[in-house]
Amino acid sequence: MATLSPGMTVKEISCKIVSGVAPLSTVLPKPITSTTALSALSALSAMRYILFILSLFIASPAAHAAGTILVFGDSLSAGYGIRTEQSWPMLLDQRLKQKRLDYSVANLSISGETTAGGRSRFNEAVNLHQPRVVVIALGANDGLRGLPLTQMRGNLEAMVETAQAAGARVLLIGMRLPPNFGPYADAFHESFHAVAKRRKTLLLPFLLEPVATRPKLFQADQLHPTAEAQPLLLDHVWPALLPLLK
């Protein structure tokens, strides 16, 4: 069974799929109690908010496109460690133009994002972009932090429901954890299926399926795909997304 990346162990996940600003240090974080830690958390929250505000302007809907595809993900969709234009969502934007499909891509993915963080900014993004299609690719950081799965499912379901209420069609993209996460890994992966079934939306079970067992297609951290992997990710997403564009 394919996992988040090849050959990973719990010890190797110290960096996780997180922001380059403040990577996590443990799978299950301890409660934050010190003033220094609280200040660091506040600074990180402020930085993520600034990144989100900037993304709203940078990813504003194209003037000549009739429909917007809103991509809401983490570093796997934000292009962590590579140029932004090399990320699979931006390659998707190029493919849409090449095929003369009247859509543009607004990629509001942020490295380090959890489903809770995504949910907190989701309504504003939907109101601004008024997308016809929404791609939700969040949850990896929830899993790597060992966050409660009931919380993750609730956040994903809330975002799907908001998008559907706004008239958008939704593609939910799932993730897998390394098998050494034990029963949590299976329950984590099943959570995406449960949300998709409950909200009656399309599901792509595992974003990294075409590259997960190919170490050379990952960066040195063995977590984030290289630029060479991005076209393969797009080719993997494309068949699931295409029915939503008709």
XYZ file of N, CA, C and O in Angstrom, residues 32-223:
768
model
N 1.086 24.171 24.643
C 1.984 25.329 24.650
C 1.757 26.130 25.921
O 0.656 26.586 26.197
N 2.829 26.274 26.697
C 2.672 26.967 27.975
C 3.608 28.151 28.147
O 3.279 29.112 28.820
N 4.795 28.131 27.549
C 5.752 29.201 27.787
C 5.396 30.454 27.007
O 4.765 30.407 25.963
N 5.839 31.602 27.544
C 5.601 32.887 26.869
C 6.270 32.907 25.512
O 5.710 33.403 24.529
N 7.483 32.338 25.445
C 8.201 32.313 24.170
C 7.448 31.513 23.125
O 7.309 31.920 21.980
N 6.929 30.358 23.544
C 6.193 29.524 22.610
C 4.928 30.211 22.150
O 4.551 30.140 20.984
N 4.241 30.871 23.066
C 3.023 31.582 22.703
C 3.318 32.705 21.729
O 2.564 32.946 20.784
N 4.440 33.408 21.965
C 4.820 34.493 21.058
C 5.126 33.949 19.671
O 4.754 34.524 18.660
N 5.824 32.790 19.647
C 6.144 32.172 18.359
C 4.882 31.764 17.637
O 4.757 31.917 16.421
N 3.917 31.208 18.383
C 2.660 30.803 17.766
C 1.912 31.999 17.219
O 1.350 31.958 16.125
N 1.920 33.116 17.976
C 1.250 34.326 17.506
C 1.898 34.843 16.230
O 1.217 35.272 15.301
N 3.231 34.795 16.214
C 3.946 35.256 15.021
C 3.616 34.386 13.819
O 3.419 34.872 12.715
N 3.551 33.061 14.035
C 3.206 32.155 12.948
C 1.798 32.410 12.453
O 1.547 32.448 11.250
N 0.862 32.612 13.384
C -0.517 32.881 12.993
C -0.611 34.161 12.178
O -1.333 34.235 11.188
N 0.127 35.188 12.615
C 0.122 36.450 11.886
C 0.704 36.273 10.485
O 0.185 36.808 9.505
N 1.791 35.499 10.385
C 2.412 35.270 9.084
C 1.475 34.527 8.151
O 1.344 34.869 6.973
N 0.775 33.518 8.670
C -0.158 32.761 7.832
C -1.321 33.638 7.387
O -1.806 33.520 6.267
N -1.775 34.543 8.260
C -2.863 35.439 7.886
C -2.414 36.379 6.772
O -3.144 36.622 5.810
N -1.179 36.897 6.894
C -0.651 37.787 5.868
C -0.539 37.049 4.537
O -0.882 37.580 3.477
N -0.041 35.807 4.584
C 0.064 35.007 3.363
C -1.292 34.793 2.723
O -1.442 34.833 1.496
N -2.312 34.568 3.559
C -3.653 34.359 3.030
C -4.169 35.622 2.353
O -4.715 35.572 1.255
N -4.007 36.773 2.999
C -4.474 38.034 2.418
C -3.774 38.294 1.095
O -4.402 38.685 0.102
N -2.454 38.057 1.066
C -1.723 38.254 -0.187
C -2.226 37.303 -1.264
O -2.347 37.678 -2.432
N -2.529 36.063 -0.873
C -2.988 35.086 -1.857
C -4.318 35.485 -2.471
O -4.599 35.167 -3.623
N -5.146 36.177 -1.718
C -6.431 36.617 -2.249
C -6.246 37.571 -3.416
O -7.007 37.559 -4.385
N -5.194 38.403 -3.314
C -4.928 39.351 -4.397
C -4.181 38.683 -5.547
O -4.491 38.886 -6.713
N -3.173 37.869 -5.198
C -2.370 37.224 -6.229
C -3.205 36.258 -7.046
O -3.070 36.144 -8.253
N -4.120 35.543 -6.368
C -4.921 34.516 -7.037
C -6.304 35.024 -7.401
O -7.260 34.296 -7.415
N -6.422 36.319 -7.678
C -7.724 36.880 -8.029
C -8.219 36.296 -9.331
O -7.432 35.947 -10.203
N -9.524 36.159 -9.503
C -10.068 35.514 -10.697
C -9.632 36.204 -11.976
O -9.567 37.424 -12.061
N -9.317 35.391 -12.978
C -8.898 35.959 -14.261
C -10.069 36.661 -14.923
O -11.191 36.193 -14.913
N -9.776 37.787 -15.545
C -10.831 38.634 -16.093
C -11.576 37.957 -17.245
O -12.749 38.209 -17.452
N -10.883 37.077 -17.996
C -11.488 36.510 -19.197
C -11.988 35.082 -19.001
O -12.409 34.446 -19.951
N -11.905 34.555 -17.792
C -12.363 33.194 -17.539
C -13.766 33.219 -16.969
O -14.074 33.998 -16.079
N -14.618 32.355 -17.510
C -16.005 32.317 -17.053
C -16.145 31.614 -15.725
O -17.061 31.893 -14.956
N -15.233 30.680 -15.423
C -15.328 29.923 -14.187
C -14.000 29.849 -13.470
O -12.940 29.861 -14.093
N -14.074 29.764 -12.137
C -12.869 29.659 -11.327
C -12.821 28.299 -10.645
O -13.829 27.822 -10.116
N -11.639 27.687 -10.657
C -11.378 26.484 -9.878
C -10.564 26.913 -8.669
O -9.433 27.394 -8.804
N -11.138 26.782 -7.509
C -10.471 27.172 -6.275
C -9.774 25.954 -5.684
O -10.414 24.950 -5.376
N -8.453 26.018 -5.552
C -7.673 24.928 -4.963
C -7.284 25.330 -3.546
O -6.635 26.352 -3.338
N -7.689 24.507 -2.598
C -7.457 24.780 -1.184
C -6.662 23.625 -0.600
O -7.202 22.565 -0.303
N -5.357 23.815 -0.440
C -4.515 22.733 0.046
C -3.406 23.209 0.952
O -3.420 24.330 1.455
N -2.436 22.323 1.159
C -1.280 22.634 2.002
C -0.037 22.718 1.117
O -0.137 23.037 -0.067
N 1.133 22.416 1.680
C 2.373 22.576 0.925
C 2.445 21.669 -0.301
O 3.160 21.968 -1.255
N 1.717 20.561 -0.290
C 1.721 19.658 -1.442
C 1.071 20.297 -2.658
O 1.318 19.879 -3.793
N 0.239 21.288 -2.427
C -0.412 22.010 -3.521
C 0.111 23.431 -3.666
O -0.150 24.082 -4.679
N 0.840 23.909 -2.659
C 1.357 25.277 -2.694
C 2.684 25.383 -3.437
O 3.170 26.485 -3.687
N 3.293 24.234 -3.748
C 4.578 24.265 -4.440
C 5.742 24.464 -3.500
O 6.696 25.172 -3.830
N 5.700 23.843 -2.347
C 6.779 23.965 -1.359
C 8.105 23.483 -1.956
O 8.194 22.414 -2.538
N 9.135 24.319 -1.847
C 10.474 23.943 -2.282
C 10.717 24.040 -3.771
O 11.816 23.737 -4.243
N 9.699 24.453 -4.530
C 9.844 24.630 -5.974
C 9.235 25.977 -6.345
O 8.627 26.643 -5.505
N 9.381 26.393 -7.589
C 8.766 27.639 -8.019
C 7.254 27.469 -8.077
O 6.742 26.405 -8.454
N 6.547 28.512 -7.715
C 5.086 28.445 -7.663
C 4.494 27.987 -8.981
O 3.567 27.163 -9.006
N 5.036 28.480 -10.070
C 4.471 28.132 -11.378
C 4.708 26.669 -11.746
O 4.122 26.166 -12.712
N 5.568 25.979 -10.976
C 5.818 24.565 -11.239
C 4.845 23.648 -10.505
O 4.814 22.449 -10.774
N 4.074 24.188 -9.581
C 3.157 23.372 -8.786
C 2.030 22.832 -9.647
O 1.657 23.420 -10.668
N 1.478 21.695 -9.234
C 0.448 21.073 -10.078
C -0.778 21.969 -10.291
O -1.355 21.941 -11.389
N -1.213 22.805 -9.309
C -2.357 23.677 -9.609
C -2.058 24.697 -10.705
O -2.939 25.034 -11.502
N -0.818 25.196 -10.744
C -0.482 26.151 -11.798
C -0.302 25.452 -13.147
O -0.605 26.018 -14.197
N 0.155 24.211 -13.107
C 0.183 23.426 -14.350
C -1.231 23.138 -14.826
O -1.490 23.085 -16.039
N -2.147 22.976 -13.886
C -3.558 22.810 -14.239
C -4.072 24.049 -14.956
O -4.796 23.942 -15.964
N -3.704 25.217 -14.470
C -4.134 26.453 -15.106
C -3.633 26.515 -16.549
O -4.368 26.909 -17.465
N -2.392 26.077 -16.765
C -1.840 26.061 -18.120
C -2.591 25.072 -19.009
O -2.877 25.354 -20.171
N -2.922 23.902 -18.454
C -3.620 22.893 -19.244
C -5.011 23.372 -19.652
O -5.463 23.113 -20.779
N -5.684 24.057 -18.754
C -7.009 24.595 -19.067
C -6.940 25.553 -20.246
O -7.805 25.541 -21.130
N -5.907 26.378 -20.253
C -5.732 27.319 -21.359
C -5.417 26.582 -22.655
O -5.936 26.921 -23.729
N -4.544 25.572 -22.564
C -4.168 24.816 -23.750
C -5.370 24.107 -24.370
O -5.491 24.011 -25.594
N -6.261 23.628 -23.516
C -7.440 22.917 -23.985
C -8.622 23.859 -24.238
O -9.724 23.405 -24.548
N -8.380 25.143 -24.038
C -9.388 26.172 -24.275
C -10.659 25.932 -23.459
O -11.778 26.138 -23.941
N -10.446 25.503 -22.245
C -11.551 25.371 -21.298
C -11.665 26.681 -20.529
O -10.661 27.218 -20.044
N -12.857 27.188 -20.411
C -13.063 28.541 -19.893
C -13.039 28.579 -18.367
O -14.020 28.932 -17.711
N -11.889 28.193 -17.825
C -11.680 28.206 -16.373
C -10.309 28.798 -16.065
O -9.376 28.704 -16.885
N -10.194 29.382 -14.891
C -8.899 29.783 -14.366
C -8.745 29.166 -12.981
O -9.732 28.783 -12.350
N -7.509 29.084 -12.509
C -7.228 28.472 -11.213
C -6.840 29.540 -10.208
O -5.978 30.376 -10.466
N -7.505 29.520 -9.053
C -7.110 30.348 -7.912
C -6.547 29.393 -6.873
O -7.289 28.663 -6.219
N -5.220 29.365 -6.767
C -4.567 28.431 -5.838
C -4.309 29.135 -4.513
O -3.371 29.910 -4.369
N -5.142 28.852 -3.516
C -5.010 29.462 -2.201
C -4.421 28.488 -1.181
O -4.685 28.574 0.007
N -3.640 27.564 -1.666
C -2.971 26.603 -0.788
C -1.862 27.296 0.006
O -1.170 28.168 -0.526
N -1.710 26.895 1.266
C -0.695 27.474 2.142
C 0.076 26.360 2.832
O -0.523 25.450 3.412
N 1.400 26.425 2.775
C 2.223 25.432 3.451
C 1.949 25.442 4.951
O 1.840 26.497 5.568
N 1.830 24.256 5.520
C 1.579 24.133 6.940
C 0.122 24.139 7.331
O -0.212 24.000 8.505
N -0.762 24.279 6.352
C -2.187 24.422 6.656
C -2.798 23.122 7.160
O -2.489 22.032 6.669
N -3.656 23.245 8.159
C -4.476 22.140 8.637
C -5.908 22.358 8.156
O -6.243 23.416 7.598
N -6.772 21.380 8.402
C -8.168 21.566 8.013
C -8.815 22.679 8.825
O -9.675 23.400 8.303
N -8.388 22.848 10.070
C -8.949 23.937 10.890
C -8.553 25.289 10.332
O -9.370 26.211 10.245
N -7.278 25.420 9.926
C -6.831 26.668 9.333
C -7.546 26.945 8.029
O -7.943 28.080 7.746
N -7.710 25.914 7.215
C -8.420 26.083 5.947
C -9.864 26.495 6.166
O -10.369 27.393 5.491
N -10.495 25.855 7.124
C -11.899 26.178 7.399
C -12.056 27.634 7.837
O -13.037 28.303 7.475
N -11.082 28.158 8.585
C -11.186 29.523 9.110
C -11.143 30.578 8.015
O -11.633 31.691 8.207
N -10.564 30.262 6.861
C -10.468 31.240 5.777
C -11.291 30.851 4.549
O -11.265 31.549 3.541
N -12.016 29.754 4.660
C -12.692 29.206 3.491
C -13.853 30.087 3.019
O -13.995 30.352 1.824
N -14.690 30.533 3.939
C -15.855 31.332 3.545
C -15.445 32.590 2.795
O -16.058 32.953 1.784
N -14.425 33.257 3.292
C -13.955 34.494 2.651
C -13.458 34.209 1.234
O -13.728 34.970 0.305
N -12.747 33.099 1.074
C -12.219 32.755 -0.238
C -13.342 32.432 -1.223
O -13.314 32.863 -2.382
N -14.346 31.688 -0.764
C -15.469 31.348 -1.632
C -16.261 32.598 -2.007
O -16.658 32.773 -3.168
N -16.471 33.476 -1.054
C -17.207 34.712 -1.336
C -16.470 35.585 -2.345
O -17.088 36.228 -3.203
N -15.147 35.622 -2.244
C -14.363 36.458 -3.143
C -14.314 35.880 -4.552
O -14.561 36.571 -5.542
N -14.003 34.590 -4.660
C -13.753 33.985 -5.971
C -14.994 33.421 -6.628
O -14.992 33.208 -7.843
N -16.028 33.131 -5.834
C -17.269 32.557 -6.362
C -16.953 31.424 -7.351
O -17.348 31.477 -8.531
N -16.264 30.410 -6.891
C -15.799 29.349 -7.804
C -16.925 28.461 -8.297
O -17.927 28.254 -7.607
N -16.735 27.938 -9.486
C -17.631 26.909 -10.002
C -17.203 25.532 -9.493
O -18.023 24.628 -9.368
N -15.890 25.387 -9.283
C -15.328 24.113 -8.825
C -14.383 24.396 -7.666
O -13.612 25.358 -7.707
N -14.446 23.550 -6.640
C -13.539 23.675 -5.495
C -12.809 22.352 -5.316
O -13.425 21.283 -5.284
N -11.488 22.429 -5.206
C -10.659 21.262 -4.922
C -10.108 21.422 -3.500
O -9.366 22.372 -3.223
N -10.481 20.514 -2.613
C -10.023 20.558 -1.224
C -8.996 19.457 -1.025
O -9.313 18.272 -1.144
N -7.756 19.858 -0.758
C -6.650 18.903 -0.594
C -5.953 19.153 0.735
O -4.748 19.413 0.787
N -6.716 19.086 1.799
C -6.199 19.322 3.147
C -6.350 18.061 3.996
O -7.161 17.196 3.694
N -5.583 18.002 5.064
C -5.684 16.888 6.004
C -4.344 16.260 6.333
O -4.200 15.630 7.387
N -3.352 16.407 5.453
C -2.048 15.777 5.697
C -1.432 16.243 7.011
O -0.913 15.435 7.795
N -1.487 17.542 7.266
C -0.888 18.057 8.499
C -1.679 17.653 9.737
O -1.099 17.475 10.815
N -2.986 17.511 9.598
C -3.781 16.985 10.715
C -3.272 15.599 11.090
O -3.073 15.280 12.270
N -3.087 14.761 10.068
C -2.649 13.400 10.317
C -1.258 13.322 10.902
O -1.006 12.573 11.842
N -0.337 14.090 10.360
C 1.039 14.050 10.840
C 1.172 14.611 12.251
O 2.102 14.268 12.970
N 0.250 15.449 12.659
C 0.243 15.962 14.031
C -0.552 15.069 14.971
O -0.580 15.299 16.171
N -1.211 14.074 14.411
C -2.007 13.191 15.239
C -3.243 13.858 15.808
O -3.718 13.502 16.896
N -3.806 14.812 15.076
C -4.983 15.530 15.568
C -6.214 14.621 15.518
O -6.267 13.669 14.746
N -7.223 14.915 16.346
C -8.425 14.076 16.382
C -9.090 14.004 15.007
O -9.323 15.025 14.360
N -9.411 12.809 14.585
C -9.998 12.626 13.262
C -11.429 13.132 13.191
O -11.894 13.538 12.124
N -12.129 13.124 14.307
C -13.479 13.697 14.310
C -13.417 15.181 13.980
O -14.275 15.707 13.267
N -12.383 15.853 14.485
C -12.185 17.271 14.190
C -11.870 17.469 12.720
O -12.414 18.375 12.068
N -10.987 16.643 12.179
C -10.617 16.769 10.773
C -11.826 16.538 9.874
O -12.068 17.314 8.930
N -12.590 15.493 10.161
C -13.772 15.215 9.345
C -14.774 16.360 9.415
O -15.374 16.736 8.397
N -14.949 16.912 10.607
C -15.878 18.032 10.761
C -15.458 19.237 9.951
O -16.292 19.904 9.323
N -14.157 19.524 9.933
C -13.655 20.669 9.168
C -13.813 20.443 7.670
O -14.232 21.345 6.931
N -13.464 19.254 7.210
C -13.606 18.949 5.780
C -15.063 19.016 5.361
O -15.395 19.595 4.318
N -15.926 18.436 6.174
C -17.335 18.425 5.823
C -17.906 19.837 5.783
O -18.711 20.166 4.905
N -17.484 20.685 6.713
C -17.962 22.064 6.729
C -17.547 22.810 5.472
O -18.332 23.581 4.896
N -16.310 22.585 5.007
C -15.848 23.256 3.793
C -16.592 22.743 2.561
O -16.984 23.537 1.691
N -16.778 21.434 2.488
C -17.528 20.879 1.356
C -18.952 21.432 1.344
O -19.472 21.840 0.292
N -19.572 21.477 2.501
C -20.945 21.975 2.600
C -21.036 23.434 2.183
O -21.967 23.833 1.469
N -20.069 24.239 2.612
C -20.057 25.656 2.236
C -19.922 25.817 0.726
O -20.616 26.626 0.109
N -19.020 25.038 0.130
C -18.822 25.120 -1.323
C -20.076 24.696 -2.069
O -20.501 25.353 -3.021
N -20.694 23.627 -1.623
C -21.909 23.151 -2.288
C -23.052 24.147 -2.139
O -23.815 24.372 -3.082
N -23.153 24.764 -0.966
C -24.203 25.755 -0.749
C -24.023 26.966 -1.656
O -24.997 27.641 -2.011
N -22.771 27.236 -2.041
C -22.473 28.355 -2.937
C -22.638 27.966 -4.405
O -22.379 28.781 -5.292
N -23.042 26.725 -4.648
C -23.265 26.274 -6.017
C -22.054 25.685 -6.697
O -22.076 25.454 -7.920
N -20.979 25.441 -5.947
C -19.761 24.896 -6.544
C -19.769 23.373 -6.520
O -20.331 22.753 -5.615
N -19.125 22.779 -7.522
C -18.893 21.346 -7.534
C -17.561 21.072 -6.834
O -16.618 21.846 -6.980
N -17.486 19.978 -6.086
C -16.339 19.756 -5.197
C -15.621 18.457 -5.524
O -16.240 17.413 -5.737
N -14.289 18.547 -5.545
C -13.425 17.372 -5.574
C -12.641 17.351 -4.271
O -11.895 18.285 -3.964
N -12.817 16.302 -3.489
C -12.063 16.114 -2.252
C -10.886 15.196 -2.541
O -11.065 14.123 -3.124
N -9.690 15.628 -2.149
C -8.488 14.831 -2.387
C -7.961 14.323 -1.053
O -7.705 15.096 -0.131
N -7.795 13.006 -0.974
C -7.362 12.383 0.270
C -5.859 12.205 0.351
O -5.097 12.555 -0.553
N -5.435 11.637 1.472
C -4.021 11.440 1.762
C -3.867 10.138 2.535
O -4.832 9.624 3.101
N -2.657 9.618 2.574
C -2.327 8.452 3.382
C -1.181 8.790 4.328
O -0.384 9.685 4.046
N -1.119 8.063 5.428
C -0.018 8.175 6.377
C 0.834 6.914 6.304
O 0.360 5.862 5.873
N 2.093 7.000 6.751
C 2.927 5.799 6.784
C 2.292 4.722 7.662
O 1.616 5.040 8.649
N 2.484 3.456 7.332
C 1.843 2.375 8.088
C 2.253 2.307 9.546
O 1.524 1.736 10.362
N 3.426 2.879 9.893
C 3.840 2.811 11.302
C 3.044 3.765 12.185
O 3.299 3.851 13.387
N 2.056 4.466 11.620
C 1.115 5.219 12.434
C 0.037 4.299 13.009
O -0.815 4.748 13.764
N 0.082 3.027 12.608
C -0.822 2.049 13.184
C -2.267 2.234 12.747
O -2.541 2.741 11.659
N -3.211 1.846 13.622
C -4.640 1.946 13.290
C -5.075 3.370 12.948
O -6.019 3.554 12.178
N -4.377 4.356 13.497
C -4.712 5.752 13.195
C -4.597 6.018 11.696
O -5.400 6.759 11.122
N -3.590 5.399 11.042
C -3.377 5.629 9.607
C -4.575 5.148 8.797
O -5.016 5.828 7.863
N -5.100 3.992 9.138
C -6.257 3.467 8.409
C -7.495 4.327 8.636
O -8.244 4.629 7.704
N -7.701 4.715 9.904
C -8.863 5.554 10.217
C -8.736 6.920 9.558
O -9.728 7.506 9.116
N -7.510 7.428 9.469
C -7.249 8.704 8.810
C -7.665 8.636 7.345
O -8.415 9.490 6.853
N -7.195 7.625 6.642
C -7.507 7.514 5.212
C -9.007 7.301 4.999
O -9.593 7.874 4.074
N -9.627 6.527 5.846
C -11.052 6.250 5.709
C -11.885 7.509 5.935
O -13.003 7.622 5.423
N -11.346 8.464 6.676
C -12.082 9.699 6.965
C -12.455 10.441 5.692
O -13.543 11.025 5.598
N -11.584 10.429 4.701
C -11.874 11.116 3.440
C -13.032 10.436 2.720
O -13.901 11.109 2.153
N -13.038 9.120 2.745
C -14.141 8.384 2.135
C -15.453 8.697 2.840
O -16.496 8.861 2.189
N -15.392 8.785 4.173
C -16.605 9.051 4.952
C -17.181 10.419 4.628
O -18.407 10.578 4.462
N -16.316 11.422 4.513
C -16.779 12.776 4.195
C -17.365 12.821 2.791
O -18.426 13.412 2.562
N -16.668 12.210 1.842
C -17.150 12.217 0.456
C -18.502 11.518 0.340
O -19.397 11.989 -0.373
N -18.648 10.415 1.048
C -19.918 9.688 0.999
C -21.035 10.488 1.642
O -22.152 10.571 1.107
N -20.738 11.090 2.782
C -21.763 11.845 3.508
C -22.220 13.068 2.719
O -23.404 13.404 2.691
N -21.273 13.751 2.059
C -21.597 14.972 1.324
C -21.858 14.708 -0.161
O -22.103 15.633 -0.918
N -21.775 13.442 -0.563
C -22.052 13.059 -1.964
C -21.191 13.863 -2.944
O -21.687 14.488 -3.890
N -19.900 13.814 -2.698
C -18.978 14.538 -3.574
C -17.919 13.584 -4.107
O -17.702 12.491 -3.561
N -17.245 13.977 -5.172
C -16.205 13.145 -5.761
C -14.975 13.104 -4.857
O -14.642 14.081 -4.183
N -14.288 11.962 -4.888
C -13.101 11.771 -4.061
C -11.969 11.202 -4.903
O -12.153 10.227 -5.636
N -10.799 11.809 -4.793
C -9.558 11.226 -5.278
C -8.837 10.726 -4.028
O -8.380 11.536 -3.219
N -8.712 9.424 -3.807
C -8.285 8.913 -2.501
C -6.899 9.334 -2.033
O -6.680 9.515 -0.840
N -5.938 9.504 -2.964
C -4.557 9.735 -2.522
C -3.826 10.589 -3.545
O -3.511 10.133 -4.644
N -3.537 11.819 -3.179
C -2.891 12.768 -4.091
C -1.554 12.250 -4.608
O -1.234 12.401 -5.792
N -0.752 11.652 -3.741
C 0.610 11.267 -4.107
C 0.727 9.872 -4.708
O 1.836 9.350 -4.858
N -0.388 9.267 -5.066
C -0.394 7.892 -5.578
C 0.637 7.644 -6.674
O 1.351 6.634 -6.638
N 0.788 8.519 -7.679
C 1.708 8.196 -8.769
C 3.191 8.357 -8.428
O 4.048 7.937 -9.212
N 3.505 8.959 -7.282
C 4.915 9.218 -6.954
C 5.333 8.636 -5.609
O 6.525 8.650 -5.273
N 4.405 8.127 -4.829
C 4.683 7.752 -3.440
C 5.785 6.713 -3.291
O 6.501 6.701 -2.279
N 5.946 5.839 -4.255
C 6.962 4.787 -4.158
C 8.192 5.080 -5.014
O 8.980 4.173 -5.317
N 8.359 6.348 -5.380
C 9.489 6.738 -6.242
C 10.318 7.809 -5.533
O 10.099 9.009 -5.701
N 11.293 7.409 -4.721
C 12.065 8.353 -3.891
C 12.702 9.497 -4.664
O 12.820 10.606 -4.146
N 13.096 9.252 -5.912
C 13.769 10.297 -6.682
C 12.844 11.454 -7.037
O 13.323 12.520 -7.447
N 11.541 11.250 -6.892
C 10.586 12.314 -7.188
C 10.213 13.118 -5.947
O 9.270 13.897 -5.969
N 10.986 12.917 -4.862
C 10.775 13.699 -3.652
C 12.015 14.534 -3.356
O 13.134 14.170 -3.713
N 11.778 15.673 -2.713
C 12.871 16.534 -2.295
C 13.656 15.855 -1.176
O 13.308 14.760 -0.723
N 14.698 16.505 -0.703
C 15.581 15.903 0.291
C 14.854 15.493 1.567
O 15.269 14.554 2.250
N 13.741 16.187 1.884
C 12.996 15.846 3.104
C 12.169 14.572 2.953
O 11.603 14.074 3.918
N 12.107 14.041 1.731
C 11.326 12.842 1.422
C 9.845 12.996 1.767
O 9.140 12.020 2.036
N 9.370 14.230 1.753
C 7.970 14.531 2.035
C 7.311 15.305 0.905
O 6.137 15.088 0.607
